PDB file of C-alpha atoms in Angstrom:
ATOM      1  CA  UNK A  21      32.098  28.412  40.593  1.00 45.00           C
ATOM      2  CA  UNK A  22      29.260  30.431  42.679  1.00 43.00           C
ATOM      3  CA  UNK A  23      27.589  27.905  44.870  1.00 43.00           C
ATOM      4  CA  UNK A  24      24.137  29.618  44.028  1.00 43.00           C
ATOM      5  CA  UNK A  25      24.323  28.650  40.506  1.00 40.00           C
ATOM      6  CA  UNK A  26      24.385  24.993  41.016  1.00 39.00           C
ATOM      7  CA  UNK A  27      23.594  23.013  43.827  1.00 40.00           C
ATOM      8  CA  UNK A  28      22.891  19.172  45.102  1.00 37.00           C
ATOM      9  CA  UNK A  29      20.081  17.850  47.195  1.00 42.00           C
ATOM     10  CA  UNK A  30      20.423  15.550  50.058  1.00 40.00           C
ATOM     11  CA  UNK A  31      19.611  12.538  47.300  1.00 40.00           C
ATOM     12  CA  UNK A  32      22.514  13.423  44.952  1.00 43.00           C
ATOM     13  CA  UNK A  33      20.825  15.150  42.438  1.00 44.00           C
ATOM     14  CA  UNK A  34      21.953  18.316  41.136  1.00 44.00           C
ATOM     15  CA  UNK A  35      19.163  21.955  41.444  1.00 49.00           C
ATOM     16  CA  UNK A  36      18.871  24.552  39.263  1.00 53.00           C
ATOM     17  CA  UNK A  37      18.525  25.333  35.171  1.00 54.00           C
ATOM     18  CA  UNK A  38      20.912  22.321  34.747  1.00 55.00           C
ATOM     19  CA  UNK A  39      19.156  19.734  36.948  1.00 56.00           C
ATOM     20  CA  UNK A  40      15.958  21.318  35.681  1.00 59.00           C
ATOM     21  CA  UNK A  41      16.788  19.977  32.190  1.00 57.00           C
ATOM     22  CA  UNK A  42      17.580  17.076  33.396  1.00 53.00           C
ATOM     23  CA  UNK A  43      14.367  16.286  34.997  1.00 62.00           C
ATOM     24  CA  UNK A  44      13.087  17.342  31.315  1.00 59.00           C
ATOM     25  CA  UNK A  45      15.012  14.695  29.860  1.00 64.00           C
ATOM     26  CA  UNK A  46      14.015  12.169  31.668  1.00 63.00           C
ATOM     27  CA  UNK A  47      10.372  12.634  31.770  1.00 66.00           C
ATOM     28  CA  UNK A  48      10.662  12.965  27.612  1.00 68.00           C
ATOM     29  CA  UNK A  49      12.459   9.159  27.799  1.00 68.00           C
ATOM     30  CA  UNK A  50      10.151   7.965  29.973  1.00 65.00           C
ATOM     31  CA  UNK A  51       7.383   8.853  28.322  1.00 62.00           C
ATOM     32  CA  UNK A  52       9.245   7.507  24.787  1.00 62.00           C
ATOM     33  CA  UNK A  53       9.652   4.561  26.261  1.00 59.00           C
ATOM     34  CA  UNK A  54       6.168   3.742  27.807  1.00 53.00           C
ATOM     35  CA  UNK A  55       4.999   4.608  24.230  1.00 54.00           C
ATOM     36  CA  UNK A  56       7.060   2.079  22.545  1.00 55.00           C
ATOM     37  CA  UNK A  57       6.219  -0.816  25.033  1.00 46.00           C
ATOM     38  CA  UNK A  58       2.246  -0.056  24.348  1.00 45.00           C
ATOM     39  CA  UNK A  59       3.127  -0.217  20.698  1.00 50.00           C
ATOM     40  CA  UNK A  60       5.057  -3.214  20.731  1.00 48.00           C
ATOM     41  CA  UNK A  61       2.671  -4.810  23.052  1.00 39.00           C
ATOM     42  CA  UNK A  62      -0.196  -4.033  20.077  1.00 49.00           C
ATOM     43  CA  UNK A  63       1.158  -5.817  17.998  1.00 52.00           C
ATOM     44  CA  UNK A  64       4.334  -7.083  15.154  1.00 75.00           C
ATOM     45  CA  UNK A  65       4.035  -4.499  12.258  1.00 94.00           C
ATOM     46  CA  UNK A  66       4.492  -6.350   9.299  1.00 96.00           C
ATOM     47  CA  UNK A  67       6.722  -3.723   6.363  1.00 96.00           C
ATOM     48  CA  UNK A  68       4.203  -1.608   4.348  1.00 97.00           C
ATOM     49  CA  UNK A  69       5.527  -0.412   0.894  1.00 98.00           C
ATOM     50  CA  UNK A  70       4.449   2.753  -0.894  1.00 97.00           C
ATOM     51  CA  UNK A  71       7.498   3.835  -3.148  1.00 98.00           C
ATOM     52  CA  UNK A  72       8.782   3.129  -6.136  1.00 98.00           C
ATOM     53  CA  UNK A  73      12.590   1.230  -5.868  1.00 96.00           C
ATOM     54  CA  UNK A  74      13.874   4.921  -7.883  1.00 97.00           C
ATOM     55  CA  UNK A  75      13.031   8.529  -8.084  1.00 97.00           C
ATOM     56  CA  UNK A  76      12.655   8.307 -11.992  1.00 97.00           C
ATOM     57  CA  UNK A  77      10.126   4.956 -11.914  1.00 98.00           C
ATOM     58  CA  UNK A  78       6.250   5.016 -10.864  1.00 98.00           C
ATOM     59  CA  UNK A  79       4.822   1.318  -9.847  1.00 98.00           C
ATOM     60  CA  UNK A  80       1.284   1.541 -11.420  1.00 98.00           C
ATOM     61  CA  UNK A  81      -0.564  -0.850  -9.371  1.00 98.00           C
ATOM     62  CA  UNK A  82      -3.909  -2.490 -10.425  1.00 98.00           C
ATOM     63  CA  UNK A  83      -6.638  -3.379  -8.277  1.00 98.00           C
ATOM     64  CA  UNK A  84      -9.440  -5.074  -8.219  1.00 98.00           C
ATOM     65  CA  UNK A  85      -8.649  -7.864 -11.407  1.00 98.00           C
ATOM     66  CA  UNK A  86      -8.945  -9.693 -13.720  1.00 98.00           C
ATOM     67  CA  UNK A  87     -12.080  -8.762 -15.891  1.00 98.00           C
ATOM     68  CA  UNK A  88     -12.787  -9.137 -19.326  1.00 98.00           C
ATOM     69  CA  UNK A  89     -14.005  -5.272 -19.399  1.00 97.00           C
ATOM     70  CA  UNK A  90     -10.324  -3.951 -18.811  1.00 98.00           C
ATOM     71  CA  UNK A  91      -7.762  -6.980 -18.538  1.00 98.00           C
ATOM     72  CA  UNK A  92      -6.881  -7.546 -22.450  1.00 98.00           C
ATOM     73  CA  UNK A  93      -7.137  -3.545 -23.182  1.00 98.00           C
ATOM     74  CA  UNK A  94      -4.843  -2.806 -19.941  1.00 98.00           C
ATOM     75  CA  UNK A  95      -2.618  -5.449 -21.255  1.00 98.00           C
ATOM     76  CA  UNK A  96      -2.575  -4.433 -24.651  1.00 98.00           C
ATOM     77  CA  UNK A  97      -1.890  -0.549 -23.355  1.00 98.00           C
ATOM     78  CA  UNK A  98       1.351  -2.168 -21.194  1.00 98.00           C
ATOM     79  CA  UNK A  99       3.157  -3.534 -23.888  1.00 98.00           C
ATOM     80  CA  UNK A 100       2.432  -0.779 -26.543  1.00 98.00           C
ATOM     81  CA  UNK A 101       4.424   1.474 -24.407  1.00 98.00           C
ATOM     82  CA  UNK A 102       7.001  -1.548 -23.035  1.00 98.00           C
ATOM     83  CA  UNK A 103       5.708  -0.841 -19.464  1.00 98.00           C
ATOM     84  CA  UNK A 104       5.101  -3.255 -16.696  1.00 98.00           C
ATOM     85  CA  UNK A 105       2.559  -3.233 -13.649  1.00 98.00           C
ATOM     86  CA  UNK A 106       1.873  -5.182 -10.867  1.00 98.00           C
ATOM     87  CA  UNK A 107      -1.649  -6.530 -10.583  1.00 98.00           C
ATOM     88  CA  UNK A 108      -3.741  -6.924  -7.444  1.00 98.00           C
ATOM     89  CA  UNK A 109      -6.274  -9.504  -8.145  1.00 98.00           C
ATOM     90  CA  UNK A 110      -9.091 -10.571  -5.877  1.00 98.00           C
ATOM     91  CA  UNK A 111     -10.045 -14.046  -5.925  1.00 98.00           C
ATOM     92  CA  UNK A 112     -13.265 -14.794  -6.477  1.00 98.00           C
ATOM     93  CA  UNK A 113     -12.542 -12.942  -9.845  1.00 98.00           C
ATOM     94  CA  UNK A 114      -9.243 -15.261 -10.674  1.00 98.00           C
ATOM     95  CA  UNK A 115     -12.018 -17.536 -10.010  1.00 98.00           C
ATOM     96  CA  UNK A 116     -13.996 -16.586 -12.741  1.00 98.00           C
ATOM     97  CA  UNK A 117     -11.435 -15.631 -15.042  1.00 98.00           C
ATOM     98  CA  UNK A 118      -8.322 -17.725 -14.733  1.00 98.00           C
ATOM     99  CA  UNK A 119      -7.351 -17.402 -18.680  1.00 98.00           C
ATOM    100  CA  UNK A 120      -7.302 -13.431 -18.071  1.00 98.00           C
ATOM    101  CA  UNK A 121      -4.860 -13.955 -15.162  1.00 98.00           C
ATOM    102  CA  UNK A 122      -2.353 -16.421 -17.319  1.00 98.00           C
ATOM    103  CA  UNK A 123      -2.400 -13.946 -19.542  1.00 98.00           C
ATOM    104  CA  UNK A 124      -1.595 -11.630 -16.965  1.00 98.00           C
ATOM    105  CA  UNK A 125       1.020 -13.921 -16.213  1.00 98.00           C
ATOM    106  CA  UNK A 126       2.184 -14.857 -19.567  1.00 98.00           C
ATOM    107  CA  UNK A 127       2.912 -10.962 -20.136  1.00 98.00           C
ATOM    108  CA  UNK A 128       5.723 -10.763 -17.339  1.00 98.00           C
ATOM    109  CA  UNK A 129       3.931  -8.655 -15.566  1.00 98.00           C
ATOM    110  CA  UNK A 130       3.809  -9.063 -11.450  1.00 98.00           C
ATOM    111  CA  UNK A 131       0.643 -10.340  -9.705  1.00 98.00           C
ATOM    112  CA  UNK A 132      -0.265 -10.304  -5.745  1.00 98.00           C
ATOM    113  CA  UNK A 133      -3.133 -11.049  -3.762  1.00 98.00           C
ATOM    114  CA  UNK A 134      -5.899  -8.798  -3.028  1.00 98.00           C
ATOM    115  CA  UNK A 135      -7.693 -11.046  -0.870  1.00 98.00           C
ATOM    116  CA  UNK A 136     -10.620 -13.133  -2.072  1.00 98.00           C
ATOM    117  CA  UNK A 137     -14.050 -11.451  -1.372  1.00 97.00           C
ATOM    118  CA  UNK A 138     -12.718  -7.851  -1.452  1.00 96.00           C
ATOM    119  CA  UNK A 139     -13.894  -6.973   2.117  1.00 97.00           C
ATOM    120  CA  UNK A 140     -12.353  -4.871   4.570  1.00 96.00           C
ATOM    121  CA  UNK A 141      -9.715  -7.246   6.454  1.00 97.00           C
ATOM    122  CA  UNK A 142     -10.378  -5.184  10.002  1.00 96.00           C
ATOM    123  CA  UNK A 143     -14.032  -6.334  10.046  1.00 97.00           C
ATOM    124  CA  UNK A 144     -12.998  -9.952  10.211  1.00 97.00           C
ATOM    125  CA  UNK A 145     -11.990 -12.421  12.348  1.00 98.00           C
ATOM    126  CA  UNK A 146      -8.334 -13.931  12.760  1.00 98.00           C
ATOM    127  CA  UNK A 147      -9.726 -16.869  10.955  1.00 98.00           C
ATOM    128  CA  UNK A 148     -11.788 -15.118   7.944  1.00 98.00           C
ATOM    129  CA  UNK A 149      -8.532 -12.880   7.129  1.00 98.00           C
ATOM    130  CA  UNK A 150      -6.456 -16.012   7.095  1.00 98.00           C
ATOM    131  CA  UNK A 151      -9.016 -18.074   4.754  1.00 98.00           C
ATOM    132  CA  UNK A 152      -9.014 -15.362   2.549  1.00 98.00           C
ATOM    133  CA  UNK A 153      -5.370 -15.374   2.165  1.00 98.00           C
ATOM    134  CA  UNK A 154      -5.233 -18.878   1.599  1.00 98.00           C
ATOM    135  CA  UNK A 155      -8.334 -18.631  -0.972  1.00 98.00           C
ATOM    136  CA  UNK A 156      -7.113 -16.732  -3.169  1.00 98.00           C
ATOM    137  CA  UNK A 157      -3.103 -17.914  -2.864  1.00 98.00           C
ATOM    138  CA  UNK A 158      -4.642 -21.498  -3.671  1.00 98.00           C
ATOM    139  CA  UNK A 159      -5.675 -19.893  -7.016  1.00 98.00           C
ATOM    140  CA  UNK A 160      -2.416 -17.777  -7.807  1.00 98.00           C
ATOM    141  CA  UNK A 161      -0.019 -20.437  -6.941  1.00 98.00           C
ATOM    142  CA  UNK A 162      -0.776 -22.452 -10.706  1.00 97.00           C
ATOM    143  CA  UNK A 163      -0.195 -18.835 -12.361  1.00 97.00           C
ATOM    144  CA  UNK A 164       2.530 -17.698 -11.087  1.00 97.00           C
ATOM    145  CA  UNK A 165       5.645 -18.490  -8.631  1.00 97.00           C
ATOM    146  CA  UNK A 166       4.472 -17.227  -4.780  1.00 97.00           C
ATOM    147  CA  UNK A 167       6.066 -14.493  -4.095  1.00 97.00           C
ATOM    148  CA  UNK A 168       8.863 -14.653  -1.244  1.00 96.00           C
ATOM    149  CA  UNK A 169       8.719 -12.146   0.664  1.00 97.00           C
ATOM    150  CA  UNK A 170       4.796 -12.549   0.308  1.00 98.00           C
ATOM    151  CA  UNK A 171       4.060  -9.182  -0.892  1.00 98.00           C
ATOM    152  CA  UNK A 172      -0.125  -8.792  -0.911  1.00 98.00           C
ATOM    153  CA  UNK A 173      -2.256  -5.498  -0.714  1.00 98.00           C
ATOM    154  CA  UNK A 174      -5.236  -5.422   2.030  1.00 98.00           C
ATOM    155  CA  UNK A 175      -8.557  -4.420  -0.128  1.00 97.00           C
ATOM    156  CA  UNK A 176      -9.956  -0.501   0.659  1.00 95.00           C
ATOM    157  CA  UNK A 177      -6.413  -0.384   2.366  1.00 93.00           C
ATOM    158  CA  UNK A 178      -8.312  -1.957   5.019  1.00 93.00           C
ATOM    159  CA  UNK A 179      -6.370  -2.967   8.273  1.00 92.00           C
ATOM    160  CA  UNK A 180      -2.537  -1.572   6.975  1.00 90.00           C
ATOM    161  CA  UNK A 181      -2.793   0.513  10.400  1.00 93.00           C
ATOM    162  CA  UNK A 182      -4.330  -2.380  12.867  1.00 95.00           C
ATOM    163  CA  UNK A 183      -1.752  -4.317  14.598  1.00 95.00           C
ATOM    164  CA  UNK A 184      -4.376  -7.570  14.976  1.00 96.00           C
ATOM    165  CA  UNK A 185      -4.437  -7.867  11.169  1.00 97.00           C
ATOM    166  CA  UNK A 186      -0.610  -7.398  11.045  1.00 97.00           C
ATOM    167  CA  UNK A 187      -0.524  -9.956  13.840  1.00 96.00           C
ATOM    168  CA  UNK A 188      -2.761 -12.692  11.883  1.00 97.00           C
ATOM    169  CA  UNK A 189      -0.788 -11.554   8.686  1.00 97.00           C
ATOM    170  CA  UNK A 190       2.431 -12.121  10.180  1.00 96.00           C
ATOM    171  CA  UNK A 191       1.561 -15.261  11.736  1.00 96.00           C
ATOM    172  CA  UNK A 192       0.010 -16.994   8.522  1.00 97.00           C
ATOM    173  CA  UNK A 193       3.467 -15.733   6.649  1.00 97.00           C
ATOM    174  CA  UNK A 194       6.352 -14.276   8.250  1.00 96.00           C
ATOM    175  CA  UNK A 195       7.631 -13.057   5.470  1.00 97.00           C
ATOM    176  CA  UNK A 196       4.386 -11.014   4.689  1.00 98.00           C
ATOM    177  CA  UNK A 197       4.937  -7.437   3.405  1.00 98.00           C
ATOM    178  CA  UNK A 198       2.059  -4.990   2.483  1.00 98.00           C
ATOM    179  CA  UNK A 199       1.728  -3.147  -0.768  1.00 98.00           C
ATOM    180  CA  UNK A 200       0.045  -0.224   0.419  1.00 97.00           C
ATOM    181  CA  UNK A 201       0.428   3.209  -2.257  1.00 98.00           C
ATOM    182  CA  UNK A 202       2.111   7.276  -2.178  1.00 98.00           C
ATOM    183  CA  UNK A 203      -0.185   8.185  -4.918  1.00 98.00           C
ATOM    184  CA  UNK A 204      -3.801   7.545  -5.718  1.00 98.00           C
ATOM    185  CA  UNK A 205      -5.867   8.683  -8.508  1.00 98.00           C
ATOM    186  CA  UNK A 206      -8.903   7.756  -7.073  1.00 97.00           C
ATOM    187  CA  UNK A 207     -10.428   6.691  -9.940  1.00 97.00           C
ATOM    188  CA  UNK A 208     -13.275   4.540  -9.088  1.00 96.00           C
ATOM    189  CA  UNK A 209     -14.895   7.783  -8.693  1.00 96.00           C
ATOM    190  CA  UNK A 210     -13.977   9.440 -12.330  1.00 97.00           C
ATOM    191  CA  UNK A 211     -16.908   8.266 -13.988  1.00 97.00           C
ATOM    192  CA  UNK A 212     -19.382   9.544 -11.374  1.00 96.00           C
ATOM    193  CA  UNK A 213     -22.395  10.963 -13.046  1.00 96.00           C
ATOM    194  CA  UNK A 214     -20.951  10.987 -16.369  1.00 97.00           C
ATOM    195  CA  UNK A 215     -23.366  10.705 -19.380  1.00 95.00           C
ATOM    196  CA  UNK A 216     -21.047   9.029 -21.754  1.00 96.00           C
ATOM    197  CA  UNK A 217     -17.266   8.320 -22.390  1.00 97.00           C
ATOM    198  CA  UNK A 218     -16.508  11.523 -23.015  1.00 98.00           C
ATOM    199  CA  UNK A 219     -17.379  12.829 -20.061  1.00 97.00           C
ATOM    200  CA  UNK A 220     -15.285  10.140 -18.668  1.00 98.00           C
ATOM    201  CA  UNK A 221     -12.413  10.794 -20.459  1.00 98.00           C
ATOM    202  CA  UNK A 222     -12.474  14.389 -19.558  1.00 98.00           C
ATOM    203  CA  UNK A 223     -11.939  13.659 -15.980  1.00 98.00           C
ATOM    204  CA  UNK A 224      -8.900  11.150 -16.661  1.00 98.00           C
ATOM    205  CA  UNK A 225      -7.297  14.075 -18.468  1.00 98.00           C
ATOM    206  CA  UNK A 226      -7.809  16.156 -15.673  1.00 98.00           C
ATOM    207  CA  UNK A 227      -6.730  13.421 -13.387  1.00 98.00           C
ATOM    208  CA  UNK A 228      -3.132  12.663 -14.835  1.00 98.00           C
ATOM    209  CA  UNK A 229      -2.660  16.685 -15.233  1.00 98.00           C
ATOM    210  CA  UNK A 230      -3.296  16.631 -11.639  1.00 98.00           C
ATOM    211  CA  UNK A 231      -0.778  13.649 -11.127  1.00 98.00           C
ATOM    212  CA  UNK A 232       1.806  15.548 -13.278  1.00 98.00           C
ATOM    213  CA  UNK A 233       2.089  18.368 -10.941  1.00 98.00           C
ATOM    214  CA  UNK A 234       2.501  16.026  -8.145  1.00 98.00           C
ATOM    215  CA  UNK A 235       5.617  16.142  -6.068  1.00 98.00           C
ATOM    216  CA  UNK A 236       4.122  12.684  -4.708  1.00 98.00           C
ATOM    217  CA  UNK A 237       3.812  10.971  -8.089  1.00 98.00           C
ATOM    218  CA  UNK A 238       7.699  10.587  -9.047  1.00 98.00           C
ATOM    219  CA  UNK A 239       8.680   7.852  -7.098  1.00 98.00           C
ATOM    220  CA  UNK A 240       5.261   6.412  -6.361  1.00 98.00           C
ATOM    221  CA  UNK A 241       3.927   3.174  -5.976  1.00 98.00           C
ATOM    222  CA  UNK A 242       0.315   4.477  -7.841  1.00 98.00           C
ATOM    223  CA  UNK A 243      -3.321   2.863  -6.974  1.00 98.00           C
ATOM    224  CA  UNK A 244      -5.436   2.133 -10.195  1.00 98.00           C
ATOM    225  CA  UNK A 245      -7.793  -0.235 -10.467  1.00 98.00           C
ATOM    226  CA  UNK A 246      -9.400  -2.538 -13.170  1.00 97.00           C
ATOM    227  CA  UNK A 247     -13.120  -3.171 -12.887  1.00 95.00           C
ATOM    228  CA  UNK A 248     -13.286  -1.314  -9.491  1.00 96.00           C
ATOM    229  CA  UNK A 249     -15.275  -3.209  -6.928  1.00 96.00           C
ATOM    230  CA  UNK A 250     -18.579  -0.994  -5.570  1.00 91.00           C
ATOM    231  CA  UNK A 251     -18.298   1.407  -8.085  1.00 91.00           C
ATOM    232  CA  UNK A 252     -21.621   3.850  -8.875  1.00 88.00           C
ATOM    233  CA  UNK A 253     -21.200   4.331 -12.803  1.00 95.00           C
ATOM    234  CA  UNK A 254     -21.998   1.654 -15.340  1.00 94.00           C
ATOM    235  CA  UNK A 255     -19.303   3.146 -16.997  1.00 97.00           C
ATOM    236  CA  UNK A 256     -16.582   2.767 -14.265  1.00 97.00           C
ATOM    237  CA  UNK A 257     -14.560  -0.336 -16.227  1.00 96.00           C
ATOM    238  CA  UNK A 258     -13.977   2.443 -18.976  1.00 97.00           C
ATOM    239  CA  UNK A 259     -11.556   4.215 -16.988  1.00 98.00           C
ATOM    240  CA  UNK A 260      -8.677   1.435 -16.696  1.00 98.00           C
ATOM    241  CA  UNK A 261      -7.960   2.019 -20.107  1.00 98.00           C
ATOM    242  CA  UNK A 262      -8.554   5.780 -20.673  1.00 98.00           C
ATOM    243  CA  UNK A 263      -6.695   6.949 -17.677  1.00 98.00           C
ATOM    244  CA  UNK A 264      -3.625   4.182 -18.484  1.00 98.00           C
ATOM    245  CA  UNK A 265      -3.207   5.676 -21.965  1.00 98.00           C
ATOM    246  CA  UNK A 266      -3.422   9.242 -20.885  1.00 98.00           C
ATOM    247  CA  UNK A 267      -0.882   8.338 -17.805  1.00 98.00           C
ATOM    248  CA  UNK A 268       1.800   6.192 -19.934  1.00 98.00           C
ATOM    249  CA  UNK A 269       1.781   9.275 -22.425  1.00 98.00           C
ATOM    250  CA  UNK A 270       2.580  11.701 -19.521  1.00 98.00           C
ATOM    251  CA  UNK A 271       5.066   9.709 -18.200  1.00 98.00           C
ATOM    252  CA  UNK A 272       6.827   9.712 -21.526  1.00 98.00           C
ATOM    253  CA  UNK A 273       6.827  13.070 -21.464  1.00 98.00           C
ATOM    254  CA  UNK A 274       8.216  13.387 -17.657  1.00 97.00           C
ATOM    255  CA  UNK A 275      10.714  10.980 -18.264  1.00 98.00           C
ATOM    256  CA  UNK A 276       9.661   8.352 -16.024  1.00 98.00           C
ATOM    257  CA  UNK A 277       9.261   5.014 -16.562  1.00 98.00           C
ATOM    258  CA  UNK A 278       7.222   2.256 -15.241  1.00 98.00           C
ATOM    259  CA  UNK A 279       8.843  -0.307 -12.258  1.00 98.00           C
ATOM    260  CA  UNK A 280       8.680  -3.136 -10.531  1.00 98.00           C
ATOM    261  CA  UNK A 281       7.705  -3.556  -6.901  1.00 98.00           C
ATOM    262  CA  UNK A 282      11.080  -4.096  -4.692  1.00 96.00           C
ATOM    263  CA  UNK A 283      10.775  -5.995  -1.418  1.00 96.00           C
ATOM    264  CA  UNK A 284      12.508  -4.690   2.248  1.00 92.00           C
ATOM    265  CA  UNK A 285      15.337  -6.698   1.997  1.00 81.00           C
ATOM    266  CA  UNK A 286      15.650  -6.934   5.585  1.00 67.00           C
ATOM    267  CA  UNK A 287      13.544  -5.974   8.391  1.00 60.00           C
ATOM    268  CA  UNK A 288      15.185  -4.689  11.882  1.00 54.00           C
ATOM    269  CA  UNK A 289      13.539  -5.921  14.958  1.00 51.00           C
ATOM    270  CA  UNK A 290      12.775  -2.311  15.870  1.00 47.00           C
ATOM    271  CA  UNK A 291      10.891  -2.284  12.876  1.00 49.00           C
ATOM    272  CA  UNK A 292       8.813  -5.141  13.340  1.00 49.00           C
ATOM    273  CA  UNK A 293       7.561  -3.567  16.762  1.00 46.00           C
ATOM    274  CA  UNK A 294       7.380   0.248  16.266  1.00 46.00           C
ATOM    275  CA  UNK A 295       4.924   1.784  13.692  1.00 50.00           C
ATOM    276  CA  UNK A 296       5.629   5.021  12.978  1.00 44.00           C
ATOM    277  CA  UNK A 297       2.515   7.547  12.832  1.00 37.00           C
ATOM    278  CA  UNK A 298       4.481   8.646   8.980  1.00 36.00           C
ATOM    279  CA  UNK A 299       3.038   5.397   7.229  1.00 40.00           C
ATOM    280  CA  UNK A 300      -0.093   5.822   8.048  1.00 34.00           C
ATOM    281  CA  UNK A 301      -2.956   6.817   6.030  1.00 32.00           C
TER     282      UNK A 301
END
């Protein structure tokens, strides 16, 4: 071997194109590794969920519940078509309307919490995020069975990428997992400046052709909501209903069916300290 193509330094270490990319290397791992200890040292990511268990099922997910404006004509929708959902409810409606959420309930269908106040979780204190937890878990506990793993979705999607609210989420319940979504339909905006329900139902045609052509919809865990929270049109609780009917009809037609929400079984340590910039929003 020519002595000019490789060569070793005084310290051991090998010159030239090989050493070269060996200096490369290193500097890569070091650089890996000093992001992983800053990440870990943020904070315990909690799981976040956003698919469907199978390929061929979409989770439509409700937000925002109960009301009386959309709960019985949601429910009614679900089990013409023998589907299932999982419901996000906030509290302070539960609150208001515990019948609608037995009947929730009584339907089979899943329920989680969506806090109590529906506010974003990153604008409040350790304390407030935790008291709005237990608010509205106090109130779901009579309905239904808690959920274990405690599966809950953070309202706006607030806080899903801040490791202090996965640190206060984590450290109210371990076993904490978020519900966060692949496909939206944002449709607390669908009845913007509409005149009437026509208008409205226009746009939740257009809305589930747009869903069909998708890639991101098969598979999905899909955000709907009820009654949406903030909402500018006095006729944004007649969406539930018109974009459900208009969705379970195009699923039909896809071949997909509705699913149930399917907990990480198990969580590596890696994955309870590295948060991969893929899940977020």
């Amino acid at each position: 071997m020519a002595a000019a193509t490789r060569r070793v330094s005084a310290t051991g270490r090998a010159r030239g194109p090989g050493g070269r990319r060996w200096r490369h290397l290193g500097g890569a791992m070091a650089a890996m590794l000093k992001i992983m200890r800053r990440v870990s040292a943020a904070g315990a990511w909690v799981p976040i969920l956003s698919r469907a268990p199978s390929a061929h099922e979409v989770v439509l997910s409700f937000d925002d519940g109960p009301s009386p404006a959309t709960t019985p004509a949601i429910l009614d929708l679900l089990a013409a078509h023998g589907a299932t959902a999982a419901f996000f409810l906030a509290g302070q409606r539960v609150k208001a309307h515990p019948a609608l959420a037995g009947a929730i309930a009584d339907a089979g269908h899943e329920i989680y919490s969506h806090g109590y106040s529906h506010v974003r979780m990153d604008r409040l204190s350790d304390a407030e995020i935790v008291a709005e937890m237990e608010r509205t878990e106090a109130l779901l506990a009579p309905i239904r069975p808690t959920p274990h793993p405690y599966l809950l979705r953070l309202p706006y999607g607030s806080g899903h990428g801040d490791a202090r609210v996965h640190r206060v989420l984590r450290g109210w319940r371990p076993d904490v997992q978020i519900v966060h979504w692949r496909y939206s339909f944002l449709d607390w905006t669908l009845a913007d400046g509409c005149e009437g329900e026509a208008n409205v139902a226009a746009r939740c045609g257009v809305a589930v052709a747009r869903a069909r052509r998708s890639k991101h919809f098969p598979g999905s865990i899909a955000l709907l909501h009820e009654d949406p929270f903030d909402a500018a049109s006095p006729l944004a609780a007649r969406i539930a209903p018109l974009l459900l009917a208009r969705t379970l009809a195009m699923m039909a037609e896809q071949g997909l069916r509705t699913g149930r929400l399917a907990a990480r079984e198990r969580v590596g340590r890696m994955g309870r300290h590295l948060r991969l910039a893929r899940l977020r929003a």
